[in-house]
Short mmCIF file of C-alpha atoms in Angstrom, two decimals:
data_model
loop_
_atom_site.label_atom_id
_atom_site.label_comp_id
_atom_site.label_asym_id
_atom_site.label_seq_id
_atom_site.Cartn_x
_atom_site.Cartn_y
_atom_site.Cartn_z
CA UNK A 27 -5.27 232.17 132.06
CA UNK A 28 -4.79 233.85 135.43
CA UNK A 29 -2.17 232.59 137.80
CA UNK A 30 0.54 233.47 140.25
CA UNK A 31 4.04 232.05 140.04
CA UNK A 32 7.61 232.92 140.88
CA UNK A 33 11.01 232.07 139.55
CA UNK A 34 13.23 229.64 141.42
CA UNK A 35 15.71 231.53 143.58
CA UNK A 36 17.53 231.35 146.90
CA UNK A 37 15.38 232.20 149.88
CA UNK A 38 17.45 235.26 150.77
CA UNK A 39 17.00 236.92 147.35
CA UNK A 40 14.59 239.75 148.15
CA UNK A 41 13.98 240.60 144.51
CA UNK A 42 12.75 237.10 143.71
CA UNK A 43 10.91 236.35 146.94
CA UNK A 44 7.37 235.04 146.32
CA UNK A 45 4.40 236.98 147.66
CA UNK A 46 3.14 234.09 149.75
CA UNK A 47 5.16 231.91 152.09
CA UNK A 48 4.17 228.27 152.52
CA UNK A 49 7.07 227.46 154.83
CA UNK A 50 4.93 227.16 157.95
CA UNK A 51 3.88 223.64 156.96
CA UNK A 52 5.62 221.18 159.28
CA UNK A 53 6.10 217.57 158.35
CA UNK A 54 3.28 215.45 159.75
CA UNK A 55 2.00 217.52 162.68
CA UNK A 56 -0.61 214.84 163.32
CA UNK A 57 0.42 212.33 160.67
CA UNK A 58 0.15 209.49 163.15
CA UNK A 59 -3.60 209.65 162.67
CA UNK A 60 -3.23 208.56 159.04
CA UNK A 61 -1.98 205.21 157.82
CA UNK A 62 0.46 204.63 154.95
CA UNK A 63 1.26 208.29 154.33
CA UNK A 64 4.29 209.01 152.19
CA UNK A 65 6.72 211.59 153.53
CA UNK A 66 5.52 214.08 150.91
CA UNK A 67 1.89 213.53 151.86
CA UNK A 68 2.80 213.99 155.52
CA UNK A 69 4.52 217.26 154.64
CA UNK A 70 1.44 218.53 152.82
CA UNK A 71 -0.80 217.34 155.63
CA UNK A 72 1.27 219.31 158.12
CA UNK A 73 1.17 222.39 155.93
CA UNK A 74 -2.62 222.46 155.71
CA UNK A 75 -2.95 221.83 159.44
CA UNK A 76 -0.57 224.73 160.02
CA UNK A 77 -2.91 226.86 157.92
CA UNK A 78 -5.80 226.04 160.23
CA UNK A 79 -7.55 223.36 158.18
CA UNK A 80 -8.95 220.12 159.51
CA UNK A 81 -7.52 217.36 157.31
CA UNK A 82 -9.10 213.95 156.83
CA UNK A 83 -8.53 211.07 154.46
CA UNK A 84 -11.11 209.01 152.60
CA UNK A 85 -12.51 205.87 154.21
CA UNK A 86 -11.59 202.52 152.68
CA UNK A 87 -15.18 202.05 151.59
CA UNK A 88 -15.01 205.29 149.61
CA UNK A 89 -11.89 204.33 147.66
CA UNK A 90 -12.89 200.78 146.89
CA UNK A 91 -14.22 201.52 143.41
CA UNK A 92 -12.70 204.90 142.50
CA UNK A 93 -9.38 206.67 142.89
CA UNK A 94 -9.88 209.62 145.24
CA UNK A 95 -7.73 212.65 146.14
CA UNK A 96 -5.45 212.32 149.15
CA UNK A 97 -7.20 214.64 151.57
CA UNK A 98 -10.39 216.44 152.47
CA UNK A 99 -9.92 219.94 153.87
CA UNK A 100 -12.42 221.52 156.27
CA UNK A 101 -12.73 224.77 158.18
CA UNK A 102 -14.74 224.85 161.41
CA UNK A 103 -16.25 221.50 160.54
CA UNK A 104 -17.35 222.58 157.05
CA UNK A 105 -15.77 220.78 154.11
CA UNK A 106 -14.26 223.31 151.69
CA UNK A 107 -11.74 221.57 149.42
CA UNK A 108 -10.00 218.43 148.26
CA UNK A 109 -6.23 218.11 147.96
CA UNK A 110 -4.18 215.75 145.81
CA UNK A 111 -0.41 215.37 146.26
CA UNK A 112 1.85 214.50 143.32
CA UNK A 113 5.61 213.94 143.68
CA UNK A 114 8.30 214.45 141.04
CA UNK A 115 11.33 212.32 141.80
CA UNK A 116 14.85 212.95 140.58
CA UNK A 117 15.34 212.08 136.92
CA UNK A 118 17.86 209.19 136.90
CA UNK A 119 17.94 208.64 133.13
CA UNK A 120 21.65 209.47 132.75
CA UNK A 121 22.63 207.86 136.05
CA UNK A 122 20.95 204.62 134.99
CA UNK A 123 22.94 204.68 131.77
CA UNK A 124 26.17 205.16 133.73
CA UNK A 125 25.39 202.18 135.96
CA UNK A 126 24.94 199.89 132.98
CA UNK A 127 27.58 201.33 130.67
CA UNK A 128 30.38 199.27 129.24
CA UNK A 129 33.99 200.42 128.73
CA UNK A 130 34.29 203.43 126.39
CA UNK A 131 30.54 203.33 125.69
CA UNK A 132 28.97 206.63 124.63
CA UNK A 133 26.14 207.79 126.88
CA UNK A 134 23.43 210.40 126.90
CA UNK A 135 21.78 211.72 123.77
CA UNK A 136 18.84 213.92 122.90
CA UNK A 137 15.35 213.33 124.28
CA UNK A 138 12.28 215.40 125.16
CA UNK A 139 12.37 217.07 128.59
CA UNK A 140 10.43 214.64 130.82
CA UNK A 141 9.25 217.25 133.33
CA UNK A 142 6.62 218.65 130.97
CA UNK A 143 5.10 215.20 130.57
CA UNK A 144 5.24 214.66 134.33
CA UNK A 145 3.38 217.88 135.03
CA UNK A 146 0.81 217.20 132.33
CA UNK A 147 0.28 213.67 133.68
CA UNK A 148 -0.07 215.00 137.23
CA UNK A 149 -2.75 217.48 136.18
CA UNK A 150 -4.58 214.86 134.12
CA UNK A 151 -4.63 212.17 136.81
CA UNK A 152 -5.48 214.68 139.54
CA UNK A 153 -8.38 215.94 137.44
CA UNK A 154 -9.82 212.42 137.26
CA UNK A 155 -9.44 212.02 141.02
CA UNK A 156 -11.21 215.31 141.69
CA UNK A 157 -13.97 214.42 139.25
CA UNK A 158 -14.61 211.15 141.08
CA UNK A 159 -15.68 213.01 144.24
CA UNK A 160 -16.35 216.58 143.09
CA UNK A 161 -17.84 216.37 139.60
CA UNK A 162 -20.13 219.34 140.22
CA UNK A 163 -17.12 221.37 141.44
CA UNK A 164 -18.99 222.64 144.46
CA UNK A 165 -15.83 222.36 146.58
CA UNK A 166 -12.37 223.63 145.65
CA UNK A 167 -9.67 221.41 144.12
CA UNK A 168 -6.06 221.90 145.30
CA UNK A 169 -3.10 220.19 143.59
CA UNK A 170 0.17 220.09 145.55
CA UNK A 171 3.27 219.33 143.45
CA UNK A 172 6.26 218.20 145.54
CA UNK A 173 9.44 218.34 143.47
CA UNK A 174 12.63 216.38 144.23
CA UNK A 175 14.22 216.91 140.79
CA UNK A 176 16.85 219.67 140.83
CA UNK A 177 16.49 220.10 137.07
CA UNK A 178 12.78 220.94 137.35
CA UNK A 179 11.57 224.45 138.18
CA UNK A 180 8.25 226.15 138.92
CA UNK A 181 8.57 227.93 135.58
CA UNK A 182 7.98 224.52 134.02
CA UNK A 183 4.55 224.50 135.61
CA UNK A 184 3.89 227.93 134.07
CA UNK A 185 4.90 226.60 130.67
CA UNK A 186 2.64 223.57 130.84
CA UNK A 187 -0.39 225.52 132.07
CA UNK A 188 -0.05 228.50 129.71
CA UNK A 189 1.89 227.07 126.77
CA UNK A 190 4.17 230.11 126.93
CA UNK A 191 7.94 230.13 127.37
CA UNK A 192 8.14 232.30 130.49
CA UNK A 193 5.03 234.40 131.10
CA UNK A 194 6.35 235.52 134.47
CA UNK A 195 9.02 237.51 132.64
CA UNK A 196 6.87 238.53 129.69
CA UNK A 197 8.00 235.79 127.27
CA UNK A 198 4.81 234.61 125.59
CA UNK A 199 6.32 232.52 122.80
CA UNK A 200 4.13 229.43 122.39
CA UNK A 201 6.84 226.84 123.06
CA UNK A 202 4.74 224.39 125.10
CA UNK A 203 1.33 224.63 123.46
CA UNK A 204 1.30 220.87 122.82
CA UNK A 205 0.94 220.42 126.59
CA UNK A 206 -1.30 223.35 127.54
CA UNK A 207 -3.61 222.72 124.59
CA UNK A 208 -3.48 218.94 124.74
CA UNK A 209 -5.47 216.67 127.00
CA UNK A 210 -5.33 219.13 129.92
CA UNK A 211 -6.68 222.05 127.86
CA UNK A 212 -9.92 222.10 129.86
CA UNK A 213 -8.87 219.91 132.80
CA UNK A 214 -6.31 222.43 134.10
CA UNK A 215 -9.09 224.92 134.88
CA UNK A 216 -10.75 222.39 137.19
CA UNK A 217 -7.84 222.85 139.59
CA UNK A 218 -8.39 225.95 141.71
CA UNK A 219 -4.98 226.09 143.37
CA UNK A 220 -1.61 224.73 142.24
CA UNK A 221 1.21 224.62 144.78
CA UNK A 222 4.84 223.89 143.84
CA UNK A 223 7.24 222.88 146.61
CA UNK A 224 10.94 222.14 146.00
CA UNK A 225 12.63 219.61 148.29
CA UNK A 226 16.20 218.35 148.42
CA UNK A 227 17.04 215.33 150.58
CA UNK A 228 13.74 215.76 152.36
CA UNK A 229 14.38 219.41 153.20
CA UNK A 230 12.73 222.50 151.72
CA UNK A 231 15.40 224.07 149.50
CA UNK A 232 13.44 227.03 148.18
CA UNK A 233 10.29 228.92 148.93
CA UNK A 234 7.05 227.41 147.81
CA UNK A 235 5.03 228.55 144.85
CA UNK A 236 1.33 228.72 144.31
CA UNK A 237 -0.58 229.13 141.07
CA UNK A 238 -4.22 230.12 140.89
CA UNK A 239 -5.47 228.14 137.92
CA UNK A 240 -9.23 228.66 137.81
CA UNK A 241 -10.15 232.33 137.17
CA UNK A 242 -13.73 231.71 138.30
CA UNK A 243 -12.70 230.76 141.85
CA UNK A 244 -9.72 233.02 142.48
CA UNK A 245 -11.51 235.28 144.94
CA UNK A 246 -12.94 232.30 146.79
CA UNK A 247 -9.49 230.71 147.12
CA UNK A 248 -7.90 233.98 148.21
CA UNK A 249 -10.57 234.55 150.84
CA UNK A 250 -10.08 231.02 152.18
CA UNK A 251 -6.28 231.41 152.38
CA UNK A 252 -6.33 235.07 153.48
CA UNK A 253 -4.58 236.25 150.30
CA UNK A 254 -5.14 239.64 148.66
CA UNK A 255 -6.31 238.91 145.11
CA UNK A 256 -4.97 242.31 144.00
CA UNK A 257 -1.45 241.01 144.75
CA UNK A 258 -1.84 237.92 142.55
CA UNK A 259 0.21 238.07 139.35
CA UNK A 260 -2.07 238.03 136.29
CA UNK A 261 -1.10 236.33 133.04
CA UNK A 262 -3.04 236.40 129.80
CA UNK A 263 -4.98 233.19 129.08
CA UNK A 264 -3.50 230.55 126.81
CA UNK A 265 -4.73 230.89 123.24
#
């Protein structure tokens, strides 16, 4: 699979700085035009508007029978893409145990890392939303992942999409194949652009990350976003 991703790092680390900066997106530039937007959705809305897109939501009549993506994106009045926003909240598993713990009670224990399931679920549900309005895939599908969990990293997205331990750094051990080759095996390629954004207390705490998931539309996405495809990091496809 072909994609572009970066490791999590402080913004001032030149060696780890991502090629593309999403930081121009301001929270809710015109969010007042939309009703019942979450703060994360307003942030994404502001980002796309900052990139020169016209952003609209679906009418109530359109979402009566099906679950649709969050936004339509247009350029110069021409519809070009759909965008779905998924949020990953802080994992409170251990904190919840602490709240309910009795005196001298042992806490914690082993369990599967929940972030892989979260990412897989986000891709799966987003795929169904895109299919409801874009089954022929004539327009592009963008999935924006807004992360509030300090234990989750953009490398986790790489792992779920490729099945490999850390393809960014050349580690292709198949440690997450159960996710990449599971129910999203084909669905993940229906998403043309993945975007990972880390937030902490509502503030951007690291640079954003984008992943080009569909090799058949990479050039089209790059042209739309004014990105040089030659600068996109290439990874081998998942087996």
